[in-house]
Amino acid sequence: MTSIKSSPELVQSMKMYFQLTSEDEQLLANLQEPAAKYLDSFVEEFYDLLLSWPETKAFFSAPGAIDRAKAGQKRYFLSLFAGKYDENYFEQRLSVGRTHDRIGVLPRYYCAAYSFYLCYMVPHFMYVFAENSQERAKVMQAFSKIVFLDLSLAWEAFYTEREERLQKEKEKLERRRLEMEGVYNITSEVLNERSDQLYELQKMKGVLL
């Protein structure tokens, strides 16, 4: 299995699966301004949550790691409402999945993070569109679609990267096995040859005696 890569076909198929329409994209673009109002408080609460778990807290032990992570999270958060979800957008999401696989982030933490996204932002969006229930429902649907689409992309990248790495390890072990098998065969031939020579020497010794 090869690593998943962004392509026009992937963009088209994923939008089809998640029923992300041009209307949804426009609704998400319209959310950028209200979402930006909650950006700082969202990021602070998000990392308070991650730092409260010993397993995820360990990822931010390096000097400056938490500040870099917060800055990156702000960019990611705002990009959810860009309204343009093309090959570049997809590649960024896939890259996130590859990175999390490389550093050893378990899927449970990743899914929990997206759960936080929904639980935090949905009440705020409901408040923004409190006077228009029909518009509010459409916004909630569009936001849910892009969140789960992002989660799916990251997970597929995570999965295919791991599968590819395991395949490479398997091939490496197989090459090593064949090498060891070759060494064993050569050693076995040499030992048999020496054994035959020793047997002949013993015969000669018996004759001489």
JSON list of C-alpha atoms in Angstrom, two decimals:
[
{"chain": "A", "resi": 1, "resn": "MET", "atom": "CA", "xyz": [0.00, 0.00, 0.00]},
{"chain": "A", "resi": 2, "resn": "THR", "atom": "CA", "xyz": [1.42, 3.37, -1.05]},
{"chain": "A", "resi": 3, "resn": "SER", "atom": "CA", "xyz": [0.94, 6.65, 0.78]},
{"chain": "A", "resi": 4, "resn": "ILE", "atom": "CA", "xyz": [-2.24, 8.48, -0.10]},
{"chain": "A", "resi": 5, "resn": "LYS", "atom": "CA", "xyz": [-1.64, 11.68, -2.07]},
{"chain": "A", "resi": 6, "resn": "SER", "atom": "CA", "xyz": [-3.81, 14.63, -2.94]},
{"chain": "A", "resi": 7, "resn": "SER", "atom": "CA", "xyz": [-5.27, 14.65, -6.44]},
{"chain": "A", "resi": 8, "resn": "PRO", "atom": "CA", "xyz": [-8.31, 16.02, -8.30]},
{"chain": "A", "resi": 9, "resn": "GLU", "atom": "CA", "xyz": [-9.82, 12.53, -8.12]},
{"chain": "A", "resi": 10, "resn": "LEU", "atom": "CA", "xyz": [-9.37, 12.36, -4.35]},
{"chain": "A", "resi": 11, "resn": "VAL", "atom": "CA", "xyz": [-10.89, 15.82, -3.89]},
{"chain": "A", "resi": 12, "resn": "GLN", "atom": "CA", "xyz": [-13.89, 14.93, -6.02]},
{"chain": "A", "resi": 13, "resn": "SER", "atom": "CA", "xyz": [-14.50, 11.55, -4.40]},
{"chain": "A", "resi": 14, "resn": "MET", "atom": "CA", "xyz": [-14.15, 12.81, -0.81]},
{"chain": "A", "resi": 15, "resn": "LYS", "atom": "CA", "xyz": [-16.52, 15.70, -1.44]},
{"chain": "A", "resi": 16, "resn": "MET", "atom": "CA", "xyz": [-18.97, 13.21, -2.90]},
{"chain": "A", "resi": 17, "resn": "TYR", "atom": "CA", "xyz": [-18.70, 10.86, 0.08]},
{"chain": "A", "resi": 18, "resn": "PHE", "atom": "CA", "xyz": [-19.19, 13.65, 2.60]},
{"chain": "A", "resi": 19, "resn": "GLN", "atom": "CA", "xyz": [-21.73, 15.48, 0.42]},
{"chain": "A", "resi": 20, "resn": "LEU", "atom": "CA", "xyz": [-19.75, 18.69, 0.69]},
{"chain": "A", "resi": 21, "resn": "THR", "atom": "CA", "xyz": [-21.46, 21.01, -1.78]},
{"chain": "A", "resi": 22, "resn": "SER", "atom": "CA", "xyz": [-20.60, 24.45, -3.12]},
{"chain": "A", "resi": 23, "resn": "GLU", "atom": "CA", "xyz": [-23.35, 25.79, -0.85]},
{"chain": "A", "resi": 24, "resn": "ASP", "atom": "CA", "xyz": [-21.59, 24.20, 2.14]},
{"chain": "A", "resi": 25, "resn": "GLU", "atom": "CA", "xyz": [-18.32, 25.80, 1.06]},
{"chain": "A", "resi": 26, "resn": "GLN", "atom": "CA", "xyz": [-19.93, 29.22, 0.92]},
{"chain": "A", "resi": 27, "resn": "LEU", "atom": "CA", "xyz": [-21.54, 28.73, 4.31]},
{"chain": "A", "resi": 28, "resn": "LEU", "atom": "CA", "xyz": [-18.16, 27.80, 5.79]},
{"chain": "A", "resi": 29, "resn": "ALA", "atom": "CA", "xyz": [-16.54, 30.85, 4.18]},
{"chain": "A", "resi": 30, "resn": "ASN", "atom": "CA", "xyz": [-19.23, 33.00, 5.80]},
{"chain": "A", "resi": 31, "resn": "LEU", "atom": "CA", "xyz": [-18.28, 31.53, 9.17]},
{"chain": "A", "resi": 32, "resn": "GLN", "atom": "CA", "xyz": [-14.70, 32.77, 9.03]},
{"chain": "A", "resi": 33, "resn": "GLU", "atom": "CA", "xyz": [-15.42, 36.13, 10.65]},
{"chain": "A", "resi": 34, "resn": "PRO", "atom": "CA", "xyz": [-17.57, 34.83, 13.56]},
{"chain": "A", "resi": 35, "resn": "ALA", "atom": "CA", "xyz": [-15.15, 31.90, 14.07]},
{"chain": "A", "resi": 36, "resn": "ALA", "atom": "CA", "xyz": [-12.18, 34.27, 14.29]},
{"chain": "A", "resi": 37, "resn": "LYS", "atom": "CA", "xyz": [-13.80, 35.93, 17.32]},
{"chain": "A", "resi": 38, "resn": "TYR", "atom": "CA", "xyz": [-13.42, 32.70, 19.27]},
{"chain": "A", "resi": 39, "resn": "LEU", "atom": "CA", "xyz": [-9.99, 31.81, 17.92]},
{"chain": "A", "resi": 40, "resn": "ASP", "atom": "CA", "xyz": [-7.82, 32.74, 20.90]},
{"chain": "A", "resi": 41, "resn": "SER", "atom": "CA", "xyz": [-10.15, 31.31, 23.54]},
{"chain": "A", "resi": 42, "resn": "PHE", "atom": "CA", "xyz": [-10.60, 28.13, 21.51]},
{"chain": "A", "resi": 43, "resn": "VAL", "atom": "CA", "xyz": [-6.87, 27.52, 21.15]},
{"chain": "A", "resi": 44, "resn": "GLU", "atom": "CA", "xyz": [-6.20, 28.17, 24.83]},
{"chain": "A", "resi": 45, "resn": "GLU", "atom": "CA", "xyz": [-8.91, 25.77, 25.96]},
{"chain": "A", "resi": 46, "resn": "PHE", "atom": "CA", "xyz": [-7.84, 23.22, 23.36]},
{"chain": "A", "resi": 47, "resn": "TYR", "atom": "CA", "xyz": [-4.27, 23.11, 24.65]},
{"chain": "A", "resi": 48, "resn": "ASP", "atom": "CA", "xyz": [-5.40, 23.19, 28.26]},
{"chain": "A", "resi": 49, "resn": "LEU", "atom": "CA", "xyz": [-7.17, 19.96, 27.41]},
{"chain": "A", "resi": 50, "resn": "LEU", "atom": "CA", "xyz": [-4.16, 18.39, 25.69]},
{"chain": "A", "resi": 51, "resn": "LEU", "atom": "CA", "xyz": [-1.83, 19.42, 28.49]},
{"chain": "A", "resi": 52, "resn": "SER", "atom": "CA", "xyz": [-4.17, 17.84, 31.04]},
{"chain": "A", "resi": 53, "resn": "TRP", "atom": "CA", "xyz": [-3.47, 14.40, 29.55]},
{"chain": "A", "resi": 54, "resn": "PRO", "atom": "CA", "xyz": [-0.02, 13.04, 30.48]},
{"chain": "A", "resi": 55, "resn": "GLU", "atom": "CA", "xyz": [0.27, 11.16, 27.18]},
{"chain": "A", "resi": 56, "resn": "THR", "atom": "CA", "xyz": [-0.28, 14.23, 24.99]},
{"chain": "A", "resi": 57, "resn": "LYS", "atom": "CA", "xyz": [1.46, 16.64, 27.32]},
{"chain": "A", "resi": 58, "resn": "ALA", "atom": "CA", "xyz": [4.70, 14.78, 26.59]},
{"chain": "A", "resi": 59, "resn": "PHE", "atom": "CA", "xyz": [4.59, 15.99, 22.97]},
{"chain": "A", "resi": 60, "resn": "PHE", "atom": "CA", "xyz": [5.12, 19.59, 24.10]},
{"chain": "A", "resi": 61, "resn": "SER", "atom": "CA", "xyz": [8.08, 19.13, 26.43]},
{"chain": "A", "resi": 62, "resn": "ALA", "atom": "CA", "xyz": [10.63, 20.75, 24.09]},
{"chain": "A", "resi": 63, "resn": "PRO", "atom": "CA", "xyz": [11.30, 24.49, 24.59]},
{"chain": "A", "resi": 64, "resn": "GLY", "atom": "CA", "xyz": [8.90, 26.58, 22.52]},
{"chain": "A", "resi": 65, "resn": "ALA", "atom": "CA", "xyz": [6.91, 23.53, 21.37]},
{"chain": "A", "resi": 66, "resn": "ILE", "atom": "CA", "xyz": [3.62, 24.67, 22.86]},
{"chain": "A", "resi": 67, "resn": "ASP", "atom": "CA", "xyz": [3.89, 28.15, 21.31]},
{"chain": "A", "resi": 68, "resn": "ARG", "atom": "CA", "xyz": [4.63, 26.69, 17.87]},
{"chain": "A", "resi": 69, "resn": "ALA", "atom": "CA", "xyz": [1.76, 24.26, 18.24]},
{"chain": "A", "resi": 70, "resn": "LYS", "atom": "CA", "xyz": [-0.66, 27.03, 19.19]},
{"chain": "A", "resi": 71, "resn": "ALA", "atom": "CA", "xyz": [0.38, 29.14, 16.22]},
{"chain": "A", "resi": 72, "resn": "GLY", "atom": "CA", "xyz": [-0.09, 26.19, 13.89]},
{"chain": "A", "resi": 73, "resn": "GLN", "atom": "CA", "xyz": [-3.43, 25.36, 15.44]},
{"chain": "A", "resi": 74, "resn": "LYS", "atom": "CA", "xyz": [-4.67, 28.90, 14.82]},
{"chain": "A", "resi": 75, "resn": "ARG", "atom": "CA", "xyz": [-3.77, 28.64, 11.13]},
{"chain": "A", "resi": 76, "resn": "TYR", "atom": "CA", "xyz": [-5.45, 25.27, 10.91]},
{"chain": "A", "resi": 77, "resn": "PHE", "atom": "CA", "xyz": [-8.58, 26.49, 12.69]},
{"chain": "A", "resi": 78, "resn": "LEU", "atom": "CA", "xyz": [-9.06, 29.46, 10.36]},
{"chain": "A", "resi": 79, "resn": "SER", "atom": "CA", "xyz": [-8.38, 27.34, 7.28]},
{"chain": "A", "resi": 80, "resn": "LEU", "atom": "CA", "xyz": [-11.46, 25.26, 8.10]},
{"chain": "A", "resi": 81, "resn": "PHE", "atom": "CA", "xyz": [-13.48, 28.28, 7.04]},
{"chain": "A", "resi": 82, "resn": "ALA", "atom": "CA", "xyz": [-11.48, 29.18, 3.95]},
{"chain": "A", "resi": 83, "resn": "GLY", "atom": "CA", "xyz": [-14.33, 28.14, 1.68]},
{"chain": "A", "resi": 84, "resn": "LYS", "atom": "CA", "xyz": [-11.85, 26.66, -0.80]},
{"chain": "A", "resi": 85, "resn": "TYR", "atom": "CA", "xyz": [-11.18, 22.97, -0.40]},
{"chain": "A", "resi": 86, "resn": "ASP", "atom": "CA", "xyz": [-8.91, 21.97, -3.25]},
{"chain": "A", "resi": 87, "resn": "GLU", "atom": "CA", "xyz": [-5.82, 19.82, -3.77]},
{"chain": "A", "resi": 88, "resn": "ASN", "atom": "CA", "xyz": [-3.65, 22.11, -1.64]},
{"chain": "A", "resi": 89, "resn": "TYR", "atom": "CA", "xyz": [-6.13, 21.96, 1.21]},
{"chain": "A", "resi": 90, "resn": "PHE", "atom": "CA", "xyz": [-6.27, 18.17, 0.98]},
{"chain": "A", "resi": 91, "resn": "GLU", "atom": "CA", "xyz": [-2.48, 17.86, 0.90]},
{"chain": "A", "resi": 92, "resn": "GLN", "atom": "CA", "xyz": [-2.20, 19.98, 4.05]},
{"chain": "A", "resi": 93, "resn": "ARG", "atom": "CA", "xyz": [-4.64, 17.65, 5.82]},
{"chain": "A", "resi": 94, "resn": "LEU", "atom": "CA", "xyz": [-2.80, 14.57, 4.65]},
{"chain": "A", "resi": 95, "resn": "SER", "atom": "CA", "xyz": [0.46, 16.09, 5.84]},
{"chain": "A", "resi": 96, "resn": "VAL", "atom": "CA", "xyz": [-1.05, 16.56, 9.29]},
{"chain": "A", "resi": 97, "resn": "GLY", "atom": "CA", "xyz": [-1.89, 12.86, 9.42]},
{"chain": "A", "resi": 98, "resn": "ARG", "atom": "CA", "xyz": [1.62, 11.86, 8.32]},
{"chain": "A", "resi": 99, "resn": "THR", "atom": "CA", "xyz": [3.18, 14.12, 10.94]},
{"chain": "A", "resi": 100, "resn": "HIS", "atom": "CA", "xyz": [1.05, 12.70, 13.73]},
{"chain": "A", "resi": 101, "resn": "ASP", "atom": "CA", "xyz": [1.91, 9.17, 12.65]},
{"chain": "A", "resi": 102, "resn": "ARG", "atom": "CA", "xyz": [5.63, 10.04, 12.61]},
{"chain": "A", "resi": 103, "resn": "ILE", "atom": "CA", "xyz": [5.62, 11.44, 16.14]},
{"chain": "A", "resi": 104, "resn": "GLY", "atom": "CA", "xyz": [3.46, 8.62, 17.48]},
{"chain": "A", "resi": 105, "resn": "VAL", "atom": "CA", "xyz": [0.12, 10.30, 18.18]},
{"chain": "A", "resi": 106, "resn": "LEU", "atom": "CA", "xyz": [-2.52, 7.62, 18.69]},
{"chain": "A", "resi": 107, "resn": "PRO", "atom": "CA", "xyz": [-5.81, 7.90, 16.77]},
{"chain": "A", "resi": 108, "resn": "ARG", "atom": "CA", "xyz": [-7.77, 8.22, 20.01]},
{"chain": "A", "resi": 109, "resn": "TYR", "atom": "CA", "xyz": [-6.12, 11.58, 20.76]},
{"chain": "A", "resi": 110, "resn": "TYR", "atom": "CA", "xyz": [-6.71, 12.75, 17.22]},
{"chain": "A", "resi": 111, "resn": "CYS", "atom": "CA", "xyz": [-10.41, 11.82, 17.32]},
{"chain": "A", "resi": 112, "resn": "ALA", "atom": "CA", "xyz": [-10.76, 13.41, 20.76]},
{"chain": "A", "resi": 113, "resn": "ALA", "atom": "CA", "xyz": [-9.34, 16.65, 19.35]},
{"chain": "A", "resi": 114, "resn": "TYR", "atom": "CA", "xyz": [-11.97, 16.76, 16.61]},
{"chain": "A", "resi": 115, "resn": "SER", "atom": "CA", "xyz": [-14.65, 15.99, 19.14]},
{"chain": "A", "resi": 116, "resn": "PHE", "atom": "CA", "xyz": [-13.47, 19.08, 21.01]},
{"chain": "A", "resi": 117, "resn": "TYR", "atom": "CA", "xyz": [-13.76, 21.13, 17.82]},
{"chain": "A", "resi": 118, "resn": "LEU", "atom": "CA", "xyz": [-17.41, 20.17, 17.46]},
{"chain": "A", "resi": 119, "resn": "CYS", "atom": "CA", "xyz": [-18.32, 20.48, 21.13]},
{"chain": "A", "resi": 120, "resn": "TYR", "atom": "CA", "xyz": [-16.68, 23.90, 21.40]},
{"chain": "A", "resi": 121, "resn": "MET", "atom": "CA", "xyz": [-17.83, 25.56, 18.17]},
{"chain": "A", "resi": 122, "resn": "VAL", "atom": "CA", "xyz": [-21.35, 24.20, 17.71]},
{"chain": "A", "resi": 123, "resn": "PRO", "atom": "CA", "xyz": [-22.85, 26.13, 20.68]},
{"chain": "A", "resi": 124, "resn": "HIS", "atom": "CA", "xyz": [-21.17, 29.32, 19.45]},
{"chain": "A", "resi": 125, "resn": "PHE", "atom": "CA", "xyz": [-22.52, 28.91, 15.93]},
{"chain": "A", "resi": 126, "resn": "MET", "atom": "CA", "xyz": [-25.95, 28.13, 17.30]},
{"chain": "A", "resi": 127, "resn": "TYR", "atom": "CA", "xyz": [-25.82, 31.41, 19.18]},
{"chain": "A", "resi": 128, "resn": "VAL", "atom": "CA", "xyz": [-24.72, 33.34, 16.09]},
{"chain": "A", "resi": 129, "resn": "PHE", "atom": "CA", "xyz": [-27.64, 31.96, 14.08]},
{"chain": "A", "resi": 130, "resn": "ALA", "atom": "CA", "xyz": [-30.11, 31.80, 16.95]},
{"chain": "A", "resi": 131, "resn": "GLU", "atom": "CA", "xyz": [-32.78, 33.80, 15.04]},
{"chain": "A", "resi": 132, "resn": "ASN", "atom": "CA", "xyz": [-32.68, 31.64, 11.92]},
{"chain": "A", "resi": 133, "resn": "SER", "atom": "CA", "xyz": [-33.17, 27.95, 12.66]},
{"chain": "A", "resi": 134, "resn": "GLN", "atom": "CA", "xyz": [-33.01, 26.91, 9.00]},
{"chain": "A", "resi": 135, "resn": "GLU", "atom": "CA", "xyz": [-29.70, 28.70, 8.43]},
{"chain": "A", "resi": 136, "resn": "ARG", "atom": "CA", "xyz": [-28.38, 27.34, 11.73]},
{"chain": "A", "resi": 137, "resn": "ALA", "atom": "CA", "xyz": [-29.11, 23.76, 10.66]},
{"chain": "A", "resi": 138, "resn": "LYS", "atom": "CA", "xyz": [-27.32, 24.25, 7.33]},
{"chain": "A", "resi": 139, "resn": "VAL", "atom": "CA", "xyz": [-24.30, 25.76, 9.08]},
{"chain": "A", "resi": 140, "resn": "MET", "atom": "CA", "xyz": [-24.12, 22.89, 11.56]},
{"chain": "A", "resi": 141, "resn": "GLN", "atom": "CA", "xyz": [-24.26, 20.38, 8.73]},
{"chain": "A", "resi": 142, "resn": "ALA", "atom": "CA", "xyz": [-21.55, 22.13, 6.71]},
{"chain": "A", "resi": 143, "resn": "PHE", "atom": "CA", "xyz": [-19.27, 22.42, 9.74]},
{"chain": "A", "resi": 144, "resn": "SER", "atom": "CA", "xyz": [-19.77, 18.75, 10.62]},
{"chain": "A", "resi": 145, "resn": "LYS", "atom": "CA", "xyz": [-18.95, 17.72, 7.05]},
{"chain": "A", "resi": 146, "resn": "ILE", "atom": "CA", "xyz": [-15.64, 19.58, 6.90]},
{"chain": "A", "resi": 147, "resn": "VAL", "atom": "CA", "xyz": [-14.58, 18.39, 10.36]},
{"chain": "A", "resi": 148, "resn": "PHE", "atom": "CA", "xyz": [-15.22, 14.74, 9.54]},
{"chain": "A", "resi": 149, "resn": "LEU", "atom": "CA", "xyz": [-13.69, 15.11, 6.08]},
{"chain": "A", "resi": 150, "resn": "ASP", "atom": "CA", "xyz": [-10.51, 16.48, 7.70]},
{"chain": "A", "resi": 151, "resn": "LEU", "atom": "CA", "xyz": [-10.50, 13.68, 10.24]},
{"chain": "A", "resi": 152, "resn": "SER", "atom": "CA", "xyz": [-10.90, 11.10, 7.49]},
{"chain": "A", "resi": 153, "resn": "LEU", "atom": "CA", "xyz": [-8.03, 12.53, 5.44]},
{"chain": "A", "resi": 154, "resn": "ALA", "atom": "CA", "xyz": [-5.70, 12.61, 8.42]},
{"chain": "A", "resi": 155, "resn": "TRP", "atom": "CA", "xyz": [-6.65, 9.08, 9.42]},
{"chain": "A", "resi": 156, "resn": "GLU", "atom": "CA", "xyz": [-6.15, 7.70, 5.90]},
{"chain": "A", "resi": 157, "resn": "ALA", "atom": "CA", "xyz": [-2.71, 9.32, 5.74]},
{"chain": "A", "resi": 158, "resn": "PHE", "atom": "CA", "xyz": [-1.94, 7.97, 9.21]},
{"chain": "A", "resi": 159, "resn": "TYR", "atom": "CA", "xyz": [-3.06, 4.47, 8.21]},
{"chain": "A", "resi": 160, "resn": "THR", "atom": "CA", "xyz": [-1.34, 4.28, 4.81]},
{"chain": "A", "resi": 161, "resn": "GLU", "atom": "CA", "xyz": [1.92, 5.67, 6.21]},
{"chain": "A", "resi": 162, "resn": "ARG", "atom": "CA", "xyz": [1.92, 3.01, 8.89]},
{"chain": "A", "resi": 163, "resn": "GLU", "atom": "CA", "xyz": [1.05, 0.28, 6.41]},
{"chain": "A", "resi": 164, "resn": "GLU", "atom": "CA", "xyz": [3.81, 1.39, 4.06]},
{"chain": "A", "resi": 165, "resn": "ARG", "atom": "CA", "xyz": [6.33, 1.49, 6.88]},
{"chain": "A", "resi": 166, "resn": "LEU", "atom": "CA", "xyz": [5.30, -2.00, 8.05]},
{"chain": "A", "resi": 167, "resn": "GLN", "atom": "CA", "xyz": [5.60, -3.28, 4.48]},
{"chain": "A", "resi": 168, "resn": "LYS", "atom": "CA", "xyz": [9.12, -1.87, 4.22]},
{"chain": "A", "resi": 169, "resn": "GLU", "atom": "CA", "xyz": [10.04, -3.50, 7.52]},
{"chain": "A", "resi": 170, "resn": "LYS", "atom": "CA", "xyz": [8.59, -6.78, 6.29]},
{"chain": "A", "resi": 171, "resn": "GLU", "atom": "CA", "xyz": [10.63, -6.56, 3.08]},
{"chain": "A", "resi": 172, "resn": "LYS", "atom": "CA", "xyz": [13.73, -5.70, 5.08]},
{"chain": "A", "resi": 173, "resn": "LEU", "atom": "CA", "xyz": [13.22, -8.71, 7.33]},
{"chain": "A", "resi": 174, "resn": "GLU", "atom": "CA", "xyz": [12.65, -10.94, 4.30]},
{"chain": "A", "resi": 175, "resn": "ARG", "atom": "CA", "xyz": [15.91, -9.76, 2.72]},
{"chain": "A", "resi": 176, "resn": "ARG", "atom": "CA", "xyz": [17.67, -10.40, 6.00]},
{"chain": "A", "resi": 177, "resn": "ARG", "atom": "CA", "xyz": [16.14, -13.87, 6.19]},
{"chain": "A", "resi": 178, "resn": "LEU", "atom": "CA", "xyz": [17.32, -14.70, 2.68]},
{"chain": "A", "resi": 179, "resn": "GLU", "atom": "CA", "xyz": [20.79, -13.41, 3.50]},
{"chain": "A", "resi": 180, "resn": "MET", "atom": "CA", "xyz": [20.92, -15.53, 6.64]},
{"chain": "A", "resi": 181, "resn": "GLU", "atom": "CA", "xyz": [19.59, -18.49, 4.70]},
{"chain": "A", "resi": 182, "resn": "GLY", "atom": "CA", "xyz": [22.36, -18.02, 2.15]},
{"chain": "A", "resi": 183, "resn": "VAL", "atom": "CA", "xyz": [24.97, -17.83, 4.89]},
{"chain": "A", "resi": 184, "resn": "TYR", "atom": "CA", "xyz": [23.52, -20.98, 6.47]},
{"chain": "A", "resi": 185, "resn": "ASN", "atom": "CA", "xyz": [23.62, -22.87, 3.16]},
{"chain": "A", "resi": 186, "resn": "ILE", "atom": "CA", "xyz": [27.22, -21.86, 2.50]},
{"chain": "A", "resi": 187, "resn": "THR", "atom": "CA", "xyz": [28.22, -22.74, 6.05]},
{"chain": "A", "resi": 188, "resn": "SER", "atom": "CA", "xyz": [26.44, -26.07, 5.78]},
{"chain": "A", "resi": 189, "resn": "GLU", "atom": "CA", "xyz": [28.26, -26.88, 2.52]},
{"chain": "A", "resi": 190, "resn": "VAL", "atom": "CA", "xyz": [31.62, -25.98, 4.04]},
{"chain": "A", "resi": 191, "resn": "LEU", "atom": "CA", "xyz": [30.93, -28.12, 7.12]},
{"chain": "A", "resi": 192, "resn": "ASN", "atom": "CA", "xyz": [29.87, -31.07, 4.97]},
{"chain": "A", "resi": 193, "resn": "GLU", "atom": "CA", "xyz": [33.02, -30.69, 2.89]},
{"chain": "A", "resi": 194, "resn": "ARG", "atom": "CA", "xyz": [35.18, -30.56, 6.01]},
{"chain": "A", "resi": 195, "resn": "SER", "atom": "CA", "xyz": [33.36, -33.54, 7.41]},
{"chain": "A", "resi": 196, "resn": "ASP", "atom": "CA", "xyz": [34.07, -35.52, 4.26]},
{"chain": "A", "resi": 197, "resn": "GLN", "atom": "CA", "xyz": [37.73, -34.51, 4.37]},
{"chain": "A", "resi": 198, "resn": "LEU", "atom": "CA", "xyz": [37.97, -35.54, 8.01]},
{"chain": "A", "resi": 199, "resn": "TYR", "atom": "CA", "xyz": [36.40, -38.88, 7.18]},
{"chain": "A", "resi": 200, "resn": "GLU", "atom": "CA", "xyz": [38.95, -39.48, 4.40]},
{"chain": "A", "resi": 201, "resn": "LEU", "atom": "CA", "xyz": [41.78, -38.54, 6.72]},
{"chain": "A", "resi": 202, "resn": "GLN", "atom": "CA", "xyz": [40.57, -40.98, 9.31]},
{"chain": "A", "resi": 203, "resn": "LYS", "atom": "CA", "xyz": [40.45, -43.73, 6.68]},
{"chain": "A", "resi": 204, "resn": "MET", "atom": "CA", "xyz": [43.98, -42.91, 5.59]},
{"chain": "A", "resi": 205, "resn": "LYS", "atom": "CA", "xyz": [45.12, -42.97, 9.19]},
{"chain": "A", "resi": 206, "resn": "GLY", "atom": "CA", "xyz": [43.57, -46.41, 9.65]},
{"chain": "A", "resi": 207, "resn": "VAL", "atom": "CA", "xyz": [45.34, -47.73, 6.56]},
{"chain": "A", "resi": 208, "resn": "LEU", "atom": "CA", "xyz": [48.70, -46.37, 7.67]},
{"chain": "A", "resi": 209, "resn": "LEU", "atom": "CA", "xyz": [48.36, -47.83, 11.12]}
]
